[in-house]
Short mmCIF file of C-alpha atoms and ligand atoms in Angstrom, two decimals:
data_model
loop_
_atom_site.label_atom_id
_atom_site.label_comp_id
_atom_site.label_asym_id
_atom_site.label_seq_id
_atom_site.Cartn_x
_atom_site.Cartn_y
_atom_site.Cartn_z
CA UNK S 1 -66.06 8.21 -0.76
CA UNK S 2 -63.17 6.96 -3.42
CA UNK S 3 -62.11 3.50 -4.11
CA UNK S 4 -58.38 2.71 -4.39
CA UNK S 5 -57.42 2.49 -8.19
CA UNK S 6 -54.52 0.98 -9.88
CA UNK S 7 -53.10 4.57 -10.33
CA UNK S 8 -52.16 4.67 -6.43
CA UNK S 9 -49.49 2.14 -7.11
CA UNK S 10 -48.45 3.51 -10.39
CA UNK S 11 -44.64 3.87 -11.04
CA UNK S 12 -43.33 5.50 -14.00
CA UNK S 13 -41.67 2.80 -16.14
CA UNK S 14 -38.38 4.37 -16.28
CA UNK S 15 -38.30 4.82 -12.30
CA UNK S 16 -39.24 1.11 -12.11
CA UNK S 17 -36.43 0.26 -14.47
CA UNK S 18 -33.86 2.15 -12.61
CA UNK S 19 -34.97 0.64 -9.44
CA UNK S 20 -34.32 -2.88 -10.96
CA UNK S 21 -30.94 -1.84 -12.46
CA UNK S 22 -29.91 -0.39 -8.90
CA UNK S 23 -30.64 -3.43 -7.23
CA UNK S 24 -29.00 -5.83 -10.07
CA UNK S 25 -25.69 -3.73 -9.67
CA UNK S 26 -25.65 -3.90 -5.84
CA UNK S 27 -26.07 -7.55 -6.02
CA UNK S 28 -23.40 -7.77 -8.67
CA UNK S 29 -20.89 -5.69 -6.45
CA UNK S 30 -21.95 -7.73 -3.39
CA UNK S 31 -20.99 -11.18 -5.52
CA UNK S 32 -17.84 -9.55 -6.88
CA UNK S 33 -16.36 -8.62 -3.37
CA UNK S 34 -17.52 -11.98 -1.86
CA UNK S 35 -15.50 -13.87 -4.84
CA UNK S 36 -12.68 -11.62 -4.60
CA UNK S 37 -12.30 -11.84 -0.72
CA UNK S 38 -12.74 -15.64 -0.53
CA UNK S 39 -12.03 -17.29 -3.92
CA UNK S 40 -9.00 -14.89 -4.89
CA UNK S 41 -8.03 -14.07 -1.41
CA UNK S 42 -7.94 -10.32 -2.05
CA UNK S 43 -8.09 -8.63 1.39
CA UNK S 44 -7.66 -5.11 2.82
CA UNK S 45 -3.95 -4.51 3.75
CA UNK S 46 -2.86 -5.99 7.07
CA UNK S 47 0.60 -5.45 8.75
CA UNK S 48 3.04 -8.26 7.94
CA UNK S 49 4.42 -8.28 11.57
CA UNK S 50 3.89 -6.31 14.83
CA UNK S 51 7.10 -4.90 16.41
CA UNK S 52 7.93 -2.61 19.40
CA UNK S 53 8.96 0.52 17.93
CA UNK S 54 11.02 1.30 21.05
CA UNK S 55 13.18 -1.87 20.75
CA UNK S 56 12.81 -2.77 16.98
CA UNK S 57 16.52 -1.29 16.36
CA UNK S 58 18.23 -2.91 19.13
CA UNK S 59 17.96 -6.72 17.89
CA UNK S 60 16.71 -8.59 15.03
CA UNK S 61 16.85 -7.66 11.32
CA UNK S 62 15.96 -3.98 11.84
CA UNK S 63 19.17 -3.63 14.14
CA UNK S 64 21.02 -3.70 10.71
CA UNK S 65 18.86 -1.97 8.17
CA UNK S 66 20.04 -2.65 4.50
CA UNK S 67 20.21 -5.06 1.71
CA UNK S 68 20.59 -8.76 1.86
CA UNK S 69 21.30 -10.94 -1.33
CA UNK S 70 19.24 -14.08 -0.91
CA UNK S 71 20.64 -15.52 -4.22
CA UNK S 72 18.93 -16.22 -7.52
CA UNK S 73 18.12 -12.63 -8.20
CA UNK S 74 16.32 -12.30 -4.77
CA UNK S 75 16.95 -9.52 -2.53
CA UNK S 76 15.45 -8.37 0.77
CA UNK S 77 15.78 -4.78 2.41
CA UNK S 78 15.03 -4.12 6.04
CA UNK S 79 14.36 -0.40 6.24
CA UNK S 80 13.50 2.04 9.00
CA UNK S 81 11.90 5.43 8.57
CA UNK S 82 12.55 8.07 11.38
CA UNK S 83 11.43 11.60 11.91
CA UNK S 84 14.44 12.52 14.02
CA UNK S 85 16.45 13.64 11.01
CA UNK S 86 13.75 12.73 8.43
CA UNK S 87 15.59 9.73 6.80
CA UNK S 88 15.35 6.24 5.37
CA UNK S 89 17.84 3.73 6.41
CA UNK S 90 19.15 2.77 4.23
CA UNK S 91 19.23 5.75 2.03
CA UNK S 92 20.46 4.16 -1.11
CA UNK S 93 20.21 0.52 -2.59
CA UNK S 94 22.02 -0.92 -5.54
CA UNK S 95 20.75 -4.10 -7.25
CA UNK S 96 21.53 -5.86 -10.72
CA UNK S 97 18.63 -5.33 -13.37
CA UNK S 98 15.99 -8.13 -13.09
CA UNK S 99 16.44 -8.37 -9.37
CA UNK S 100 13.17 -9.14 -7.33
CA UNK S 101 13.38 -6.92 -4.07
CA UNK S 102 11.20 -7.43 -1.11
CA UNK S 103 10.85 -4.58 1.30
CA UNK S 104 10.19 -4.69 4.95
CA UNK S 105 9.54 -1.29 6.47
CA UNK S 106 9.04 0.02 10.03
CA UNK S 107 9.01 3.48 11.76
CA UNK S 108 10.80 4.29 15.00
CA UNK S 109 8.48 7.21 15.66
CA UNK S 110 5.60 8.45 13.77
CA UNK S 111 3.58 7.68 10.74
CA UNK S 112 5.49 7.83 7.40
CA UNK S 113 4.75 6.74 3.90
CA UNK S 114 6.68 4.91 1.59
CA UNK S 115 6.34 5.38 -2.43
CA UNK S 116 8.88 3.94 -4.87
CA UNK S 117 8.80 6.08 -8.17
CA UNK S 118 7.99 4.17 -11.44
CA UNK S 119 6.73 1.03 -9.57
CA UNK S 120 3.53 0.21 -7.91
CA UNK S 121 5.01 0.04 -4.46
CA UNK S 122 3.27 2.39 -1.91
CA UNK S 123 2.94 1.83 1.52
CA UNK S 124 2.01 3.11 4.91
CA UNK S 125 4.78 2.88 7.50
CA UNK S 126 3.82 2.80 10.77
CA UNK S 127 5.47 2.66 14.30
CA UNK S 128 4.63 -0.93 15.70
CA UNK S 129 3.97 -2.62 12.35
CA UNK S 130 6.05 -3.92 9.64
CA UNK S 131 4.73 -3.40 6.13
CA UNK S 132 6.00 -5.83 3.23
CA UNK S 133 6.16 -5.32 -0.63
CA UNK S 134 8.03 -6.61 -3.44
CA UNK S 135 9.09 -5.13 -6.82
CA UNK S 136 10.88 -6.81 -9.63
CA UNK S 137 13.22 -4.08 -11.37
CA UNK S 138 13.03 -4.98 -15.18
CA UNK S 139 14.84 -1.77 -16.42
CA UNK S 140 18.00 0.00 -15.26
CA UNK S 141 18.01 3.42 -13.69
CA UNK S 142 17.24 5.24 -10.65
CA UNK S 143 13.98 4.54 -8.50
CA UNK S 144 13.65 7.42 -5.85
CA UNK S 145 11.56 6.63 -2.72
CA UNK S 146 9.88 9.48 -0.97
CA UNK S 147 7.94 9.78 2.32
CA UNK S 148 4.34 10.71 1.21
CA UNK S 149 2.99 11.11 4.56
CA UNK S 150 3.48 14.48 6.57
CA UNK S 151 5.99 13.64 9.54
CA UNK S 152 7.23 16.97 10.53
CA UNK S 153 9.01 20.01 9.55
CA UNK S 154 11.63 18.21 7.54
CA UNK S 155 9.20 15.71 6.00
CA UNK S 156 9.92 16.80 2.38
CA UNK S 157 13.70 15.99 2.71
CA UNK S 158 12.84 12.25 3.63
CA UNK S 159 13.81 10.26 0.42
CA UNK S 160 16.26 7.78 -0.99
CA UNK S 161 16.90 5.97 -4.20
CA UNK S 162 17.40 2.35 -5.56
CA UNK S 163 19.86 2.26 -8.21
CA UNK S 164 19.29 -0.34 -10.79
CA UNK S 165 22.35 -1.25 -12.88
CU1 CUA M 201 8.21 10.72 6.65
CU2 CUA M 201 7.17 12.29 5.77
#
């Protein structure tokens, strides 16, 4: 007959310390995520708008893809990705240095990806959805954009460029 001793509940002090640290880190992350989501409004990306990929090019802004000057250094671009020919429409955009350009992108057919080099703009381009993102071009030069989501045999040719002058 043995009597229970305190040794039955003995935890190594290092193990105990790491257990405490693990719980503290978890609580810290939960607080950070909650504050980021509700106080700062940082949310997972969601589509700016839903569209019908079959009719999106027939009317509305995507029927005339391209650049529009909104005045005051503000521009907007409506752009379509298509796997029939693997092209971005428009293929080239010219804006003066210092411009702020808002991109609205959608796809006519399959999933594409849009990455604008030397900027932090990187979006998925999905049929049925509009992705929106803005960039201010502080330096003159060429900013190529490429498709980074495999969309068929000509995927690697799907590119264009912003020329900032
Ligand atoms: Cu479009 Cu890859």
